[in-house]
DNA sequence: CTACTGGTTCGACGTGTGTCAACATAGACG
DNA sequence: CGTCTATGTTGACACACGTCGAACCAGTAG
């Protein structure tokens, strides 16, 4: 599992609309499994704080040293960041001594679209 | 735990904006714990399908008998519906023999707002 | 080269979670 | 009343998950 296959085409520029809005039609088992992976990635308080820290950081990226005071040990921080990366929510890049994490806006947008309720029910 | 205390004021009409957008500022531990509860509730494929089935059903409500063909036993369906209810995403109402579940739009909207990225990054 | 700092991986432990079979409850029907 | 259908609850099990300490890699600086 050297390559994260969590999201379909996270590297593409096509925004990857994994699924239709939740309320449009009952999700299929496949769609649900794909979407649940993203929600589960944000279903942990520590991961949510890490993700928020990266997302709210200047330039949309942050090095681990800047966000690792969330109350858990550094190995745990690394573990959670890896999970977020596998879910396609973050990307990492090594620059010299430090590793910088950055949010993946398209995936976030896809999740937001999933939660959108139709104005006319 | 006879009463669900997962969400602050799920019964109120004030929409309960649990947290600011993820990218606005680093979430506090409390905010993260509250928000993670909602995401975790949707972090399971079966729950996601159940929720989608209710949300997409006519009138925004559905009885259990209509959505229980998701590949798991009925006790499991009931278990997941309870979890969704505890998370504040669904409400249930008994009408005669059947129990109807309904989505909680305000909570869904709050989650969508959480994922919103500022237009200017 | 060695020493040091920043991050990741490994191995292990305790807890949480999804699942089912069996039983219990609520209402309808006769 | 008893019985039947529709849901919820209980208990038990296997598996996944979060967490840590220790060991390990990547770069930098002397």
CSV table of C-alpha atoms (C1' of nucleotides) in Angstrom, one decimal:
chain,number,residue,atom,x,y,z
A,1,UNK,CA,0.0,0.0,0.0
A,2,UNK,CA,2.7,2.4,-1.0
A,3,UNK,CA,0.2,4.5,-2.8
A,4,UNK,CA,-3.0,5.9,-1.3
A,5,UNK,CA,-6.0,4.7,-3.3
A,6,UNK,CA,-8.5,6.1,-0.9
A,7,UNK,CA,-9.9,8.7,-3.3
A,8,UNK,CA,-10.5,8.4,-7.0
A,9,UNK,CA,-8.1,10.7,-8.7
A,10,UNK,CA,-7.1,12.9,-5.9
A,11,UNK,CA,-4.2,14.1,-8.1
A,12,UNK,CA,-6.4,15.0,-11.0
A,13,UNK,CA,-7.8,18.5,-11.5
A,14,UNK,CA,-11.4,17.2,-12.1
A,15,UNK,CA,-12.5,17.8,-8.5
A,16,UNK,CA,-13.5,14.1,-8.3
A,17,UNK,CA,-17.2,14.3,-7.4
A,18,UNK,CA,-17.2,11.0,-5.6
A,19,UNK,CA,-21.0,10.9,-5.0
A,20,UNK,CA,-24.2,12.8,-5.5
A,21,UNK,CA,-25.7,14.8,-2.6
A,22,UNK,CA,-26.8,12.6,0.2
A,23,UNK,CA,-30.4,13.6,-0.2
A,24,UNK,CA,-30.6,13.2,-4.0
A,25,UNK,CA,-30.9,9.4,-4.0
A,26,UNK,CA,-30.1,6.5,-1.7
A,27,UNK,CA,-26.3,5.9,-1.9
A,28,UNK,CA,-25.1,2.7,-3.3
A,29,UNK,CA,-22.8,0.5,-1.3
A,30,UNK,CA,-19.8,1.6,-3.3
A,31,UNK,CA,-20.5,5.3,-3.0
A,32,UNK,CA,-21.2,4.9,0.7
A,33,UNK,CA,-17.9,3.2,1.3
A,34,UNK,CA,-16.0,5.8,-0.6
A,35,UNK,CA,-17.7,8.7,1.2
A,36,UNK,CA,-17.5,7.0,4.6
A,37,UNK,CA,-13.7,6.9,4.3
A,38,UNK,CA,-13.6,10.7,4.2
A,39,UNK,CA,-16.0,11.2,7.0
A,40,UNK,CA,-14.3,8.7,9.1
A,41,UNK,CA,-11.0,10.5,8.6
A,42,UNK,CA,-12.6,13.6,10.2
A,43,UNK,CA,-14.3,11.5,12.9
A,44,UNK,CA,-11.5,11.8,15.4
A,45,UNK,CA,-11.0,14.9,17.5
A,46,UNK,CA,-7.3,14.9,17.2
A,47,UNK,CA,-7.4,14.5,13.4
A,48,UNK,CA,-10.0,17.3,13.2
A,49,UNK,CA,-7.8,19.6,15.2
A,50,UNK,CA,-4.8,18.8,13.0
A,51,UNK,CA,-6.7,19.3,9.9
A,52,UNK,CA,-8.1,22.5,11.1
A,53,UNK,CA,-4.7,23.7,12.1
A,54,UNK,CA,-3.3,23.0,8.6
A,55,UNK,CA,-6.4,24.5,6.9
A,56,UNK,CA,-6.3,27.7,8.9
A,57,UNK,CA,-2.5,28.1,8.7
A,58,UNK,CA,-1.1,30.8,6.6
A,59,UNK,CA,-1.0,29.8,3.0
A,60,UNK,CA,-3.0,26.7,3.7
A,61,UNK,CA,0.1,24.7,4.7
A,62,UNK,CA,1.9,24.0,7.9
A,63,UNK,CA,4.9,22.0,9.1
A,64,UNK,CA,4.4,19.3,11.6
A,65,UNK,CA,6.3,21.2,14.2
A,66,UNK,CA,3.7,24.0,14.1
A,67,UNK,CA,0.6,21.8,14.7
A,68,UNK,CA,1.9,19.1,17.0
A,69,UNK,CA,0.6,20.5,20.3
A,70,UNK,CA,-2.7,18.8,20.3
A,71,UNK,CA,-2.2,16.8,23.5
A,72,UNK,CA,-0.8,13.6,22.0
A,73,UNK,CA,2.7,12.3,21.4
A,74,UNK,CA,4.5,13.0,18.2
A,75,UNK,CA,4.2,9.4,16.8
A,76,UNK,CA,0.4,9.7,17.2
A,77,UNK,CA,0.4,13.1,15.4
A,78,UNK,CA,2.3,11.5,12.6
A,79,UNK,CA,-0.1,8.6,12.6
A,80,UNK,CA,-3.1,10.8,12.2
A,81,UNK,CA,-1.5,12.9,9.5
A,82,UNK,CA,-0.9,9.8,7.6
A,83,UNK,CA,-4.5,8.8,7.9
A,84,UNK,CA,-5.6,12.2,6.7
A,85,UNK,CA,-3.2,11.8,3.8
A,86,UNK,CA,-4.6,8.4,2.9
A,87,UNK,CA,-8.1,9.8,3.0
A,88,UNK,CA,-7.0,12.3,0.4
A,89,UNK,CA,-7.7,15.3,2.6
A,90,UNK,CA,-4.0,16.3,3.0
A,91,UNK,CA,-0.9,16.2,0.9
A,92,UNK,CA,2.6,16.3,2.3
A,93,UNK,CA,5.9,17.7,1.0
A,94,UNK,CA,9.3,17.6,2.4
A,95,UNK,CA,11.3,20.8,2.3
A,96,UNK,CA,14.7,20.4,3.8
A,97,UNK,CA,14.4,19.4,7.4
A,98,UNK,CA,10.7,20.0,7.8
A,99,UNK,CA,7.6,18.3,6.3
A,100,UNK,CA,4.8,20.5,5.2
A,101,UNK,CA,1.2,19.5,5.0
A,102,UNK,CA,-1.4,21.1,2.8
A,103,UNK,CA,-5.2,20.8,2.5
A,104,UNK,CA,-6.8,19.3,-0.7
A,105,UNK,CA,-9.5,21.9,-1.5
A,106,UNK,CA,-11.3,19.7,-4.1
A,107,UNK,CA,-11.9,16.9,-1.7
A,108,UNK,CA,-13.2,19.3,1.0
A,109,UNK,CA,-15.6,20.8,-1.6
A,110,UNK,CA,-16.8,17.3,-2.6
A,111,UNK,CA,-17.7,16.6,1.0
A,112,UNK,CA,-19.5,19.9,1.3
A,113,UNK,CA,-21.5,19.1,-1.8
A,114,UNK,CA,-22.4,15.7,-0.3
A,115,UNK,CA,-24.0,17.4,2.7
A,116,UNK,CA,-25.9,19.9,0.6
A,117,UNK,CA,-29.7,19.7,1.0
A,118,UNK,CA,-31.8,20.5,-2.0
A,119,UNK,CA,-33.6,23.8,-1.5
A,120,UNK,CA,-36.8,22.4,-2.7
A,121,UNK,CA,-37.8,19.2,-1.0
B,1,UNK,CA,-27.7,7.6,28.7
B,2,UNK,CA,-31.4,7.8,28.1
B,3,UNK,CA,-31.1,11.2,26.6
B,4,UNK,CA,-28.8,12.1,23.7
B,5,UNK,CA,-26.5,14.9,24.7
B,6,UNK,CA,-24.4,14.6,21.6
B,7,UNK,CA,-25.3,18.0,20.1
B,8,UNK,CA,-25.9,21.2,21.8
B,9,UNK,CA,-29.5,22.1,21.5
B,10,UNK,CA,-30.6,19.8,18.7
B,11,UNK,CA,-34.1,20.5,19.6
B,12,UNK,CA,-33.8,24.3,19.5
B,13,UNK,CA,-34.5,26.2,16.4
B,14,UNK,CA,-31.3,28.2,16.6
B,15,UNK,CA,-29.4,26.0,14.1
B,16,UNK,CA,-26.7,25.5,16.8
B,17,UNK,CA,-23.6,26.6,15.0
B,18,UNK,CA,-21.3,24.2,16.8
B,19,UNK,CA,-18.1,25.5,15.4
B,20,UNK,CA,-16.6,28.0,13.0
B,21,UNK,CA,-15.4,26.8,9.6
B,22,UNK,CA,-12.5,24.5,9.7
B,23,UNK,CA,-10.2,26.8,7.9
B,24,UNK,CA,-11.0,29.9,9.9
B,25,UNK,CA,-8.9,29.1,12.9
B,26,UNK,CA,-7.5,26.1,14.7
B,27,UNK,CA,-10.3,24.3,16.5
B,28,UNK,CA,-10.2,23.9,20.2
B,29,UNK,CA,-10.3,20.5,21.8
B,30,UNK,CA,-13.9,21.0,22.8
B,31,UNK,CA,-15.0,22.1,19.3
B,32,UNK,CA,-13.2,19.2,17.8
B,33,UNK,CA,-14.8,16.7,20.1
B,34,UNK,CA,-18.3,18.1,19.2
B,35,UNK,CA,-17.7,18.2,15.5
B,36,UNK,CA,-15.9,14.8,15.4
B,37,UNK,CA,-19.0,13.2,16.9
B,38,UNK,CA,-21.0,14.2,13.9
B,39,UNK,CA,-18.4,13.2,11.4
B,40,UNK,CA,-17.9,9.9,13.1
B,41,UNK,CA,-21.6,9.2,12.8
B,42,UNK,CA,-21.3,9.4,9.1
B,43,UNK,CA,-18.0,7.5,9.0
B,44,UNK,CA,-19.6,4.2,8.5
B,45,UNK,CA,-20.9,2.9,5.1
B,46,UNK,CA,-24.0,1.4,6.5
B,47,UNK,CA,-24.9,4.5,8.5
B,48,UNK,CA,-24.2,6.6,5.5
B,49,UNK,CA,-26.6,4.6,3.3
B,50,UNK,CA,-29.3,4.6,6.0
B,51,UNK,CA,-28.9,8.4,6.3
B,52,UNK,CA,-29.0,8.9,2.6
B,53,UNK,CA,-32.0,6.6,2.3
B,54,UNK,CA,-33.9,8.7,4.8
B,55,UNK,CA,-32.7,12.0,3.4
B,56,UNK,CA,-33.7,11.1,-0.1
B,57,UNK,CA,-37.0,9.6,0.8
B,58,UNK,CA,-40.2,11.3,-0.1
B,59,UNK,CA,-41.0,14.0,2.4
B,60,UNK,CA,-37.6,13.7,4.1
B,61,UNK,CA,-38.8,10.8,6.3
B,62,UNK,CA,-38.9,7.1,6.0
B,63,UNK,CA,-40.0,4.1,8.1
B,64,UNK,CA,-37.4,1.5,9.0
B,65,UNK,CA,-39.1,-1.1,6.9
B,66,UNK,CA,-38.3,1.0,3.8
B,67,UNK,CA,-34.6,1.4,4.3
B,68,UNK,CA,-33.6,-1.8,6.0
B,69,UNK,CA,-32.2,-3.6,3.0
B,70,UNK,CA,-28.6,-2.4,3.3
B,71,UNK,CA,-27.0,-5.8,3.7
B,72,UNK,CA,-27.0,-6.2,7.5
B,73,UNK,CA,-29.4,-7.7,10.0
B,74,UNK,CA,-32.3,-5.7,11.4
B,75,UNK,CA,-30.8,-5.3,14.9
B,76,UNK,CA,-27.8,-3.8,13.3
B,77,UNK,CA,-30.0,-1.4,11.3
B,78,UNK,CA,-31.7,-0.3,14.5
B,79,UNK,CA,-28.3,0.1,16.2
B,80,UNK,CA,-27.0,2.4,13.5
B,81,UNK,CA,-30.2,4.4,13.4
B,82,UNK,CA,-29.8,4.9,17.1
B,83,UNK,CA,-26.3,6.1,16.6
B,84,UNK,CA,-27.5,8.6,14.0
B,85,UNK,CA,-30.2,9.8,16.4
B,86,UNK,CA,-27.7,10.2,19.2
B,87,UNK,CA,-25.5,12.3,16.9
B,88,UNK,CA,-28.4,14.6,16.3
B,89,UNK,CA,-28.6,13.8,12.6
B,90,UNK,CA,-31.9,12.0,12.7
B,91,UNK,CA,-35.1,12.2,14.7
B,92,UNK,CA,-37.6,9.4,15.2
B,93,UNK,CA,-41.3,9.3,15.7
B,94,UNK,CA,-43.5,6.4,16.3
B,95,UNK,CA,-46.8,6.3,14.3
B,96,UNK,CA,-48.8,3.3,15.0
B,97,UNK,CA,-46.9,0.2,14.3
B,98,UNK,CA,-44.1,1.9,12.3
B,99,UNK,CA,-41.3,4.2,13.4
B,100,UNK,CA,-40.4,7.0,11.0
B,101,UNK,CA,-37.0,8.6,10.8
B,102,UNK,CA,-36.4,12.2,9.6
B,103,UNK,CA,-33.3,14.2,8.9
B,104,UNK,CA,-32.3,17.2,11.0
B,105,UNK,CA,-31.5,19.9,8.4
B,106,UNK,CA,-29.9,22.3,10.8
B,107,UNK,CA,-27.2,19.9,11.8
B,108,UNK,CA,-26.5,18.9,8.3
B,109,UNK,CA,-26.2,22.6,7.4
B,110,UNK,CA,-23.8,23.1,10.3
B,111,UNK,CA,-21.6,20.4,9.0
B,112,UNK,CA,-21.6,21.9,5.6
B,113,UNK,CA,-20.6,25.2,7.0
B,114,UNK,CA,-17.7,23.6,8.8
B,115,UNK,CA,-16.3,22.3,5.6
B,116,UNK,CA,-16.6,25.6,3.8
B,117,UNK,CA,-13.4,27.0,2.6
B,118,UNK,CA,-12.9,30.8,2.5
B,119,UNK,CA,-13.1,32.1,-1.0
B,120,UNK,CA,-9.8,33.9,-0.6
B,121,UNK,CA,-7.0,31.6,0.5
C,1,DC,C1',32.7,11.5,9.9
C,2,DT,C1',29.8,12.2,14.2
C,3,DA,C1',26.2,14.6,16.7
C,4,DC,C1',21.8,16.6,16.7
C,5,DT,C1',16.9,17.8,15.4
C,6,DG,C1',12.6,16.7,12.9
C,7,DG,C1',9.4,12.9,11.5
C,8,DT,C1',8.1,8.4,10.5
C,9,DT,C1',7.6,3.4,11.3
C,10,DC,C1',7.2,-0.7,14.4
C,11,DG,C1',5.3,-3.4,18.1
C,12,DA,C1',2.3,-3.8,21.7
C,13,DC,C1',-1.5,-2.6,24.6
C,14,DG,C1',-6.3,-1.3,26.0
C,15,DT,C1',-10.5,0.4,24.3
C,16,DG,C1',-14.1,1.2,21.0
C,17,DT,C1',-17.1,-0.5,17.4
C,18,DG,C1',-19.8,-3.3,14.0
C,19,DT,C1',-22.1,-7.4,13.8
C,20,DC,C1',-25.3,-11.1,14.9
C,21,DA,C1',-28.5,-14.4,17.5
C,22,DA,C1',-31.7,-14.3,21.1
C,23,DC,C1',-34.9,-12.0,23.8
C,24,DA,C1',-38.0,-8.1,25.0
C,25,DT,C1',-41.3,-4.4,23.9
C,26,DA,C1',-45.2,-1.8,21.3
C,27,DG,C1',-49.1,-1.8,18.8
C,28,DA,C1',-52.6,-4.2,15.5
C,29,DC,C1',-55.9,-7.7,14.7
C,30,DG,C1',-59.1,-11.3,15.8
D,1,DC,C1',-57.3,-12.7,25.9
D,2,DG,C1',-53.6,-14.6,22.6
D,3,DT,C1',-50.9,-14.0,18.4
D,4,DC,C1',-48.6,-11.8,14.8
D,5,DT,C1',-45.7,-8.1,12.9
D,6,DA,C1',-42.5,-4.3,13.4
D,7,DT,C1',-38.5,-2.3,16.3
D,8,DG,C1',-35.6,-1.9,19.9
D,9,DT,C1',-32.5,-4.0,23.5
D,10,DT,C1',-29.0,-7.3,25.5
D,11,DG,C1',-25.0,-10.0,25.5
D,12,DA,C1',-21.1,-11.7,23.3
D,13,DC,C1',-17.7,-11.9,19.9
D,14,DA,C1',-14.0,-10.4,16.5
D,15,DC,C1',-11.9,-6.8,14.6
D,16,DA,C1',-10.4,-2.1,14.0
D,17,DC,C1',-8.6,2.0,16.2
D,18,DG,C1',-6.1,5.4,19.1
D,19,DT,C1',-2.2,5.7,21.9
D,20,DC,C1',2.4,5.2,23.5
D,21,DG,C1',7.6,4.0,23.8
D,22,DA,C1',11.4,2.6,21.2
D,23,DA,C1',13.8,2.1,17.2
D,24,DC,C1',14.6,4.0,12.8
D,25,DC,C1',15.3,7.3,8.6
D,26,DA,C1',16.2,12.2,6.6
D,27,DG,C1',18.8,16.5,6.6
D,28,DT,C1',21.6,19.9,8.8
D,29,DA,C1',25.5,21.6,11.2
D,30,DG,C1',30.0,21.2,13.2
